[in-house]
């Protein structure tokens, strides 16, 4: 309100007098809504419950993603089969990702989350049950990978959208920071926890993953949040105005966040959104030249980066590291991401988005070779720590330039398209690393992967559009 407090408005409405200060009539004053300050984030029960469920789910996934390859490697001795688990999981996520984004925009998001968590819970429980009956096989593990990947394709976009639906715009950055802590914390605790649980028994990590899925399912059943725009009869329809975050440009109280970059005409926006169908998110992303170059760089990082994990695990096993030691070493990236979250604002002020992306990517190349040095798990932890430092800055960059700018009715498909394009090369990287390790030593594989990433970065490095990209005014 302009110069009128809530109490002044109520008094003017009661006696019908015109305010001498603003000159508005009684009807205009009566229409003036009272402005209530938002509930502090730590007292926002819906957000905290959603955050807790997401943290539990992410921790369970981290445990599973570490335990399955270690179990397959112990059962078969085949690096190819160990790598096939991650490859199949990500392939399923990519395959179902396009449909998952459309479902997030058009269906009841809470129901989508409940179904996804229920299926993932059943998959986790099936492993210890099969082990108890002496029926657990490699095929069972690989089928679980497909099921987990498919559920992530549907629950991933919904979780990102749910955070935005239960907090006001001025608290969105704080909520995203807490959500980043959830991801990094789960990444930190998951691998060592998986190693320790696996040491206690083959079935124990999967019982832990089942418990995590159960907690996530419970929060999804308890918390209500807005459905997709189409499911509620149009963008913003039926949303709670006190919690809606559909601001179009994503502006709030944060004055340091850059505005959206200048974009070409969006063929999927407005009235074209529904006609654009499931592929509208891809058209939105590919319409911008800088985003196209960004997608290419991240694709290369994820393709080669996903192939590095298995050679590192095999290298550590050859050097006598225990399962717990391997888990602790793999947690280095999460520790680096936690520290890197404190550097996001500084890195964004230091350079533009294109230069930041290329700098982080080129720093990764020599870090691939660091595990070859003496030190075992400690050296690997240090290498992954340094790799993780730049990850939060890149995640926030994508969130600022893409997710916070797109219209609510298209946001689910854009998030799904981004996730799909970022991860589409990872199955080939995971499976290819297993095949490569069956032919060469882990040290040779790491050298080859570092060289491959360096060659892949050369075109983007000489791309003037990407190098000169700047934060919007």
Coordinates of C-alpha atoms in Angstrom, one line a residue:
X1 CA 0.0 0.0 0.0
X2 CA 1.1 3.6 -0.6
X3 CA 1.4 5.4 2.6
X4 CA -1.6 3.7 4.3
X5 CA -1.3 1.1 7.0
X6 CA -3.7 -1.8 7.5
X7 CA -5.3 -0.1 10.5
X8 CA -5.9 3.1 8.5
X9 CA -7.6 1.2 5.7
X10 CA -10.0 -0.5 8.1
X11 CA -11.0 2.8 9.8
X12 CA -11.6 4.5 6.4
X13 CA -13.7 1.6 5.2
X14 CA -15.9 1.8 8.3
X15 CA -16.8 5.4 8.2
X16 CA -16.7 5.8 4.4
X17 CA -14.5 8.9 4.5
X18 CA -12.0 9.8 1.8
X19 CA -8.4 9.7 2.9
X20 CA -7.0 13.2 2.9
X21 CA -3.5 11.9 2.2
X22 CA -4.1 9.8 -1.0
X23 CA -7.4 11.2 -2.2
X24 CA -9.0 7.8 -2.9
X25 CA -12.6 7.1 -2.3
X26 CA -14.1 4.7 0.2
X27 CA -14.6 1.9 -2.3
X28 CA -10.9 2.1 -3.4
X29 CA -9.8 2.0 0.2
X30 CA -12.1 -1.0 1.0
X31 CA -10.6 -2.9 -1.9
X32 CA -7.0 -2.4 -0.5
X33 CA -5.8 -5.8 0.8
X34 CA -3.9 -6.1 4.1
X35 CA -0.3 -7.0 3.6
X36 CA 0.9 -9.7 5.9
X37 CA 4.6 -10.6 6.3
X38 CA 5.5 -14.1 5.1
X39 CA 5.9 -16.8 7.7
X40 CA 9.7 -17.3 8.4
X41 CA 11.0 -20.2 6.4
X42 CA 11.9 -22.2 9.5
X43 CA 8.3 -22.1 10.6
X44 CA 6.9 -23.0 7.1
X45 CA 5.7 -26.5 8.0
X46 CA 4.9 -27.5 4.4
X47 CA 8.3 -26.5 3.1
X48 CA 10.2 -28.1 6.0
X49 CA 8.2 -31.4 5.6
X50 CA 8.8 -31.4 1.8
X51 CA 12.5 -30.6 2.4
X52 CA 12.7 -33.5 5.0
X53 CA 11.1 -35.9 2.6
X54 CA 13.3 -34.9 -0.3
X55 CA 16.4 -35.2 1.9
X56 CA 15.4 -38.7 3.0
X57 CA 14.7 -39.7 -0.6
X58 CA 18.0 -38.3 -1.8
X59 CA 20.0 -40.0 0.9
X60 CA 18.3 -43.3 0.1
X61 CA 19.2 -42.9 -3.6
X62 CA 22.8 -42.1 -2.7
X63 CA 23.0 -45.3 -0.6
X64 CA 21.5 -47.4 -3.4
X65 CA 23.6 -45.8 -6.2
X66 CA 26.8 -46.7 -4.2
X67 CA 25.7 -50.1 -2.9
X68 CA 24.4 -51.7 -6.1
X69 CA 27.6 -51.3 -8.2
X70 CA 29.7 -52.5 -5.2
X71 CA 27.5 -55.5 -4.8
X72 CA 27.5 -56.4 -8.5
X73 CA 31.3 -56.0 -8.6
X74 CA 31.6 -58.4 -5.6
X75 CA 29.1 -60.9 -7.1
X76 CA 30.5 -61.0 -10.7
X77 CA 33.9 -59.4 -10.7
X78 CA 32.8 -57.6 -13.9
X79 CA 33.3 -53.9 -14.2
X80 CA 31.0 -53.9 -17.2
X81 CA 28.0 -55.1 -15.1
X82 CA 28.8 -52.8 -12.3
X83 CA 28.8 -49.9 -14.8
X84 CA 25.6 -51.2 -16.4
X85 CA 23.6 -50.4 -13.2
X86 CA 24.2 -46.7 -13.4
X87 CA 23.9 -46.7 -17.2
X88 CA 20.5 -48.3 -17.1
X89 CA 19.2 -46.1 -14.3
X90 CA 20.1 -42.9 -16.1
X91 CA 18.9 -44.3 -19.4
X92 CA 15.5 -45.0 -17.9
X93 CA 15.5 -41.5 -16.4
X94 CA 16.3 -40.0 -19.8
X95 CA 13.8 -42.2 -21.6
X96 CA 10.9 -41.2 -19.3
X97 CA 12.1 -37.7 -18.7
X98 CA 10.1 -36.0 -21.5
X99 CA 6.9 -37.6 -20.3
X100 CA 7.7 -36.8 -16.7
X101 CA 7.9 -33.1 -17.4
X102 CA 4.6 -33.1 -19.1
X103 CA 3.0 -35.0 -16.2
X104 CA 4.4 -32.5 -13.8
X105 CA 2.7 -29.6 -15.7
X106 CA -0.6 -31.3 -16.3
X107 CA -1.3 -33.7 -13.4
X108 CA -1.7 -33.5 -9.6
X109 CA 1.9 -33.2 -8.6
X110 CA 1.3 -34.6 -5.1
X111 CA -0.2 -37.8 -6.5
X112 CA 2.8 -38.1 -8.9
X113 CA 5.2 -37.9 -6.0
X114 CA 3.2 -40.5 -4.0
X115 CA 3.2 -43.0 -6.8
X116 CA 6.9 -42.5 -7.5
X117 CA 7.9 -42.9 -3.9
X118 CA 5.7 -46.0 -3.5
X119 CA 7.2 -47.7 -6.6
X120 CA 10.8 -46.9 -5.3
X121 CA 9.9 -48.3 -1.9
X122 CA 8.7 -51.5 -3.5
X123 CA 11.9 -51.8 -5.5
X124 CA 14.1 -51.3 -2.4
X125 CA 12.2 -53.9 -0.4
X126 CA 12.4 -56.5 -3.2
X127 CA 16.1 -56.8 -2.8
X128 CA 16.4 -58.0 0.8
X129 CA 13.3 -60.2 0.2
X130 CA 15.0 -61.8 -2.8
X131 CA 18.2 -62.3 -0.8
X132 CA 16.4 -63.9 2.0
X133 CA 14.8 -66.4 -0.5
X134 CA 18.2 -66.8 -2.2
X135 CA 16.7 -65.5 -5.4
X136 CA 18.6 -62.3 -5.9
X137 CA 20.3 -62.1 -9.3
X138 CA 22.1 -59.7 -11.6
X139 CA 19.0 -59.3 -13.7
X140 CA 17.1 -58.3 -10.5
X141 CA 19.6 -55.6 -9.8
X142 CA 19.6 -54.3 -13.3
X143 CA 15.8 -54.2 -13.3
X144 CA 15.9 -52.2 -10.1
X145 CA 18.1 -49.7 -11.9
X146 CA 15.4 -49.2 -14.6
X147 CA 12.7 -48.8 -12.0
X148 CA 14.6 -46.3 -9.9
X149 CA 15.5 -44.3 -13.0
X150 CA 11.9 -44.2 -14.2
X151 CA 10.6 -43.0 -10.9
X152 CA 13.3 -40.2 -10.8
X153 CA 12.0 -39.0 -14.2
X154 CA 8.6 -38.2 -12.6
X155 CA 9.6 -37.2 -9.1
X156 CA 12.5 -35.0 -10.0
X157 CA 10.7 -32.2 -11.7
X158 CA 7.9 -32.4 -9.1
X159 CA 10.2 -31.9 -6.2
X160 CA 11.8 -28.9 -7.8
X161 CA 8.4 -27.4 -8.5
X162 CA 7.0 -28.2 -5.0
X163 CA 9.7 -26.1 -3.3
X164 CA 8.6 -23.1 -5.4
X165 CA 4.9 -23.7 -4.7
X166 CA 5.1 -23.5 -0.9
X167 CA 7.3 -20.5 -0.3
X168 CA 6.7 -16.8 -1.2
X169 CA 9.0 -15.3 -3.9
X170 CA 11.1 -13.3 -1.4
X171 CA 12.1 -16.5 0.4
X172 CA 12.8 -18.5 -2.8
X173 CA 16.6 -18.0 -2.8
X174 CA 16.8 -19.0 0.9
X175 CA 14.7 -22.1 0.2
X176 CA 16.9 -23.0 -2.8
X177 CA 20.0 -22.6 -0.6
X178 CA 18.5 -25.0 1.9
X179 CA 17.6 -27.4 -0.9
X180 CA 21.2 -27.3 -2.1
X181 CA 22.3 -28.2 1.4
X182 CA 20.0 -31.2 1.2
X183 CA 21.6 -32.4 -2.0
X184 CA 25.1 -31.9 -0.9
X185 CA 24.4 -33.3 2.6
X186 CA 22.9 -36.5 1.1
X187 CA 25.8 -36.8 -1.3
X188 CA 28.2 -36.4 1.6
X189 CA 26.5 -39.0 3.9
X190 CA 25.2 -41.5 1.3
X191 CA 28.4 -43.1 -0.1
X192 CA 30.2 -43.7 3.2
X193 CA 26.9 -44.9 4.8
X194 CA 26.4 -47.3 1.9
X195 CA 29.9 -48.7 2.4
X196 CA 29.4 -49.1 6.1
X197 CA 26.0 -50.7 5.7
X198 CA 27.3 -53.1 3.0
X199 CA 30.0 -54.1 5.4
X200 CA 27.3 -55.1 7.9
X201 CA 25.5 -57.3 5.4
X202 CA 24.5 -57.5 1.8
X203 CA 20.8 -56.6 2.4
X204 CA 21.4 -53.8 5.0
X205 CA 21.9 -50.9 2.5
X206 CA 18.7 -51.7 0.7
X207 CA 16.7 -51.9 4.0
X208 CA 18.1 -48.4 4.7
X209 CA 17.1 -47.2 1.2
X210 CA 13.6 -48.7 1.8
X211 CA 13.3 -46.8 5.1
X212 CA 14.3 -43.5 3.4
X213 CA 11.7 -44.1 0.7
X214 CA 9.1 -44.7 3.4
X215 CA 9.8 -41.4 5.1
X216 CA 9.7 -39.6 1.8
X217 CA 6.3 -41.3 1.0
X218 CA 5.0 -40.3 4.4
X219 CA 5.8 -36.6 3.8
X220 CA 4.3 -36.7 0.3
X221 CA 1.0 -38.0 1.8
X222 CA 1.0 -35.4 4.6
X223 CA 1.8 -32.2 2.6
X224 CA -0.5 -30.6 0.1
X225 CA 0.9 -28.3 -2.6
X226 CA -0.6 -26.9 -5.8
X227 CA -1.1 -29.2 -8.8
X228 CA 0.2 -28.4 -12.3
X229 CA -1.3 -25.4 -14.0
X230 CA -3.3 -27.5 -16.5
X231 CA -4.5 -29.8 -13.7
X232 CA -6.0 -26.8 -11.8
X233 CA -7.6 -25.2 -14.8
X234 CA -5.0 -22.7 -15.9
X235 CA -1.8 -21.1 -14.7
X236 CA -2.1 -20.0 -11.1
X237 CA -5.7 -21.1 -10.7
X238 CA -6.5 -22.4 -7.3
X239 CA -3.1 -21.5 -5.9
X240 CA -2.7 -20.2 -2.5
X241 CA -1.7 -16.6 -3.0
X242 CA 0.3 -16.5 0.2
X243 CA 2.5 -19.4 -1.1
X244 CA 2.4 -18.9 -4.8
X245 CA 5.8 -18.4 -6.4
X246 CA 4.7 -18.0 -10.0
X247 CA 6.2 -14.6 -10.6
X248 CA 6.9 -14.9 -14.2
X249 CA 10.4 -13.3 -13.9
X250 CA 11.1 -14.8 -10.5
X251 CA 11.8 -11.4 -8.9
X252 CA 11.6 -11.0 -5.2
X253 CA 13.5 -9.2 -2.5
X254 CA 16.9 -10.4 -3.8
X255 CA 18.4 -7.5 -5.7
X256 CA 21.6 -9.3 -6.6
X257 CA 20.0 -11.9 -8.9
X258 CA 20.3 -11.0 -12.6
X259 CA 17.3 -10.7 -14.7
X260 CA 16.5 -13.1 -17.5
X261 CA 18.8 -13.0 -20.6
X262 CA 17.5 -11.7 -23.9
X263 CA 15.9 -14.6 -25.6
X264 CA 14.5 -15.3 -29.0
X265 CA 10.8 -15.6 -29.4
X266 CA 9.5 -18.6 -27.4
X267 CA 7.4 -20.8 -29.7
X268 CA 6.1 -22.7 -26.7
X269 CA 4.9 -19.8 -24.6
X270 CA 1.5 -18.5 -23.9
X271 CA -1.3 -20.1 -26.0
X272 CA 1.2 -22.4 -27.8
X273 CA 2.1 -24.1 -24.5
X274 CA -0.5 -26.9 -24.7
X275 CA -0.1 -27.4 -28.4
X276 CA 3.7 -27.6 -27.9
X277 CA 3.1 -30.8 -26.0
X278 CA 5.9 -32.7 -24.2
X279 CA 8.6 -31.3 -26.4
X280 CA 7.9 -27.6 -25.6
X281 CA 10.6 -27.5 -23.0
X282 CA 13.3 -28.6 -25.5
X283 CA 12.2 -25.8 -27.9
X284 CA 12.4 -23.3 -25.1
X285 CA 16.0 -24.3 -24.3
X286 CA 17.2 -24.7 -27.8
X287 CA 15.8 -21.3 -28.9
X288 CA 18.7 -19.5 -27.1
X289 CA 22.2 -19.7 -28.6
X290 CA 24.0 -19.3 -25.3
X291 CA 21.9 -22.0 -23.6
X292 CA 22.7 -24.3 -26.6
X293 CA 26.4 -23.9 -26.0
X294 CA 26.0 -24.3 -22.3
X295 CA 24.1 -27.6 -22.8
X296 CA 26.9 -28.9 -25.0
X297 CA 29.5 -28.2 -22.3
X298 CA 27.5 -29.7 -19.5
X299 CA 26.7 -32.7 -21.7
X300 CA 30.5 -33.3 -22.2
X301 CA 31.3 -32.9 -18.5
X302 CA 28.5 -35.3 -17.5
X303 CA 29.4 -37.9 -20.2
X304 CA 33.1 -38.1 -19.2
X305 CA 32.5 -37.4 -15.5
X306 CA 30.1 -40.3 -15.2
X307 CA 32.7 -42.6 -16.7
X308 CA 35.3 -41.6 -14.1
X309 CA 33.6 -43.0 -11.0
X310 CA 34.0 -46.7 -11.8
X311 CA 37.8 -46.5 -12.7
X312 CA 38.3 -44.7 -9.4
X313 CA 36.4 -47.5 -7.5
X314 CA 38.4 -50.2 -9.2
X315 CA 41.7 -48.4 -8.6
X316 CA 41.0 -48.0 -4.9
X317 CA 40.0 -51.7 -4.6
X318 CA 43.3 -52.7 -6.3
X319 CA 45.1 -50.6 -3.8
X320 CA 43.4 -52.4 -0.9
X321 CA 40.8 -49.8 0.1
X322 CA 37.8 -51.2 2.1
X323 CA 34.2 -50.6 1.1
X324 CA 33.9 -48.0 3.9
X325 CA 37.1 -46.2 2.7
X326 CA 35.8 -46.1 -0.9
X327 CA 32.5 -44.6 0.3
X328 CA 34.4 -41.9 2.3
X329 CA 36.6 -41.1 -0.8
X330 CA 33.5 -40.8 -3.0
X331 CA 32.0 -38.3 -0.6
X332 CA 34.7 -35.8 -1.4
X333 CA 32.6 -34.2 -4.2
X334 CA 29.7 -33.6 -1.8
X335 CA 32.0 -31.9 0.8
X336 CA 33.4 -29.7 -2.0
X337 CA 29.9 -28.8 -3.1
X338 CA 29.0 -27.7 0.5
X339 CA 32.0 -25.5 0.6
X340 CA 31.4 -24.3 -2.9
X341 CA 27.9 -23.1 -2.0
X342 CA 29.6 -20.4 0.1
X343 CA 31.4 -19.2 -3.0
X344 CA 28.4 -18.9 -5.4
X345 CA 27.9 -15.2 -5.1
X346 CA 31.6 -14.4 -5.3
X347 CA 32.1 -16.5 -8.4
X348 CA 29.1 -15.0 -10.1
X349 CA 30.4 -11.5 -9.4
X350 CA 33.9 -12.5 -10.6
X351 CA 33.0 -13.6 -14.1
X352 CA 30.2 -14.1 -16.6
X353 CA 28.3 -17.3 -16.9
X354 CA 30.1 -18.6 -20.0
X355 CA 33.5 -17.9 -18.6
X356 CA 32.5 -19.5 -15.3
X357 CA 31.3 -22.6 -17.1
X358 CA 34.5 -23.0 -19.1
X359 CA 36.8 -22.3 -16.2
X360 CA 35.1 -25.0 -14.0
X361 CA 35.1 -27.5 -17.0
X362 CA 38.8 -27.0 -17.7
X363 CA 39.8 -27.3 -14.0
X364 CA 38.2 -30.8 -14.0
X365 CA 40.6 -32.1 -16.7
X366 CA 43.7 -32.3 -14.6
X367 CA 41.7 -33.4 -11.5
X368 CA 40.8 -36.6 -13.4
X369 CA 44.5 -37.5 -13.1
X370 CA 44.9 -36.7 -9.5
X371 CA 43.8 -40.2 -8.2
X372 CA 46.8 -41.7 -10.0
X373 CA 49.1 -40.0 -7.4
X374 CA 50.0 -41.9 -4.1
X375 CA 47.6 -41.5 -1.2
X376 CA 44.8 -43.9 -2.1
X377 CA 41.4 -42.8 -0.7
X378 CA 42.8 -39.5 0.7
X379 CA 44.0 -38.4 -2.7
X380 CA 40.7 -39.4 -4.4
X381 CA 38.8 -37.5 -1.7
X382 CA 40.9 -34.4 -2.4
X383 CA 40.4 -34.6 -6.2
X384 CA 36.6 -35.0 -5.9
X385 CA 36.5 -32.2 -3.3
X386 CA 38.1 -29.8 -5.8
X387 CA 35.8 -31.0 -8.6
X388 CA 32.8 -30.3 -6.3
X389 CA 33.7 -26.7 -5.5
X390 CA 32.3 -25.3 -8.8
X391 CA 29.2 -27.4 -9.0
X392 CA 26.9 -25.1 -6.8
X393 CA 27.8 -22.0 -8.9
X394 CA 26.8 -23.8 -12.1
X395 CA 23.5 -25.2 -10.5
X396 CA 22.5 -21.7 -9.3
X397 CA 23.4 -20.3 -12.7
X398 CA 21.0 -22.7 -14.5
X399 CA 18.3 -22.0 -11.9
X400 CA 18.6 -18.3 -12.3
X401 CA 18.8 -18.2 -16.1
X402 CA 16.2 -20.9 -16.9
X403 CA 14.0 -22.2 -14.1
X404 CA 13.2 -18.9 -12.4
X405 CA 12.3 -17.2 -15.8
X406 CA 10.0 -19.7 -17.5
X407 CA 6.2 -19.5 -17.1
X408 CA 4.6 -21.7 -14.5
X409 CA 2.6 -23.7 -17.1
X410 CA 5.8 -24.7 -18.9
X411 CA 8.2 -25.0 -16.0
X412 CA 7.9 -28.7 -15.5
X413 CA 8.7 -29.5 -19.1
X414 CA 11.7 -27.1 -19.1
X415 CA 13.1 -28.6 -15.9
X416 CA 12.6 -32.1 -17.4
X417 CA 14.2 -31.1 -20.7
X418 CA 17.2 -29.6 -18.9
X419 CA 17.6 -32.7 -16.8
X420 CA 17.3 -34.9 -19.9
X421 CA 19.8 -33.0 -22.0
X422 CA 22.3 -32.8 -19.1
X423 CA 22.2 -36.5 -18.4
X424 CA 21.5 -38.1 -21.8
X425 CA 25.2 -38.9 -22.3
X426 CA 25.7 -40.4 -18.8
X427 CA 24.5 -43.9 -19.6
X428 CA 27.0 -44.2 -22.4
X429 CA 29.7 -42.9 -20.0
X430 CA 28.9 -45.4 -17.3
X431 CA 28.6 -48.4 -19.5
X432 CA 31.6 -47.4 -21.6
X433 CA 33.8 -47.1 -18.6
X434 CA 33.0 -50.7 -17.7
X435 CA 33.8 -51.9 -21.2
X436 CA 37.0 -49.8 -21.1
X437 CA 38.1 -51.3 -17.8
X438 CA 37.7 -54.8 -19.2
X439 CA 40.4 -53.9 -21.7
X440 CA 42.8 -51.5 -20.0
X441 CA 43.9 -50.6 -16.4
X442 CA 42.1 -48.0 -14.3
X443 CA 45.1 -45.6 -14.7
X444 CA 45.0 -45.8 -18.5
X445 CA 41.2 -45.3 -18.4
X446 CA 41.6 -42.1 -16.4
X447 CA 44.2 -40.7 -18.7
X448 CA 42.0 -41.5 -21.7
X449 CA 38.9 -39.8 -20.1
X450 CA 40.9 -36.7 -19.2
X451 CA 42.1 -36.4 -22.8
X452 CA 38.5 -37.0 -24.2
X453 CA 37.1 -34.2 -22.0
X454 CA 39.9 -31.8 -23.1
X455 CA 39.2 -32.5 -26.8
X456 CA 35.5 -32.0 -26.2
X457 CA 35.9 -28.6 -24.6
X458 CA 37.9 -27.1 -27.4
X459 CA 34.9 -26.1 -29.7
X460 CA 33.2 -24.4 -26.8
X461 CA 36.4 -22.6 -25.7
X462 CA 36.7 -21.0 -29.1
X463 CA 33.0 -20.0 -29.2
X464 CA 32.9 -16.3 -28.8
X465 CA 29.2 -16.2 -28.0
X466 CA 29.7 -18.4 -24.9
X467 CA 33.0 -16.8 -23.8
X468 CA 31.5 -13.3 -24.0
X469 CA 28.1 -14.2 -22.3
X470 CA 27.4 -11.9 -19.4
X471 CA 24.9 -11.7 -16.6
X472 CA 21.9 -9.8 -17.7
X473 CA 21.4 -6.3 -16.3

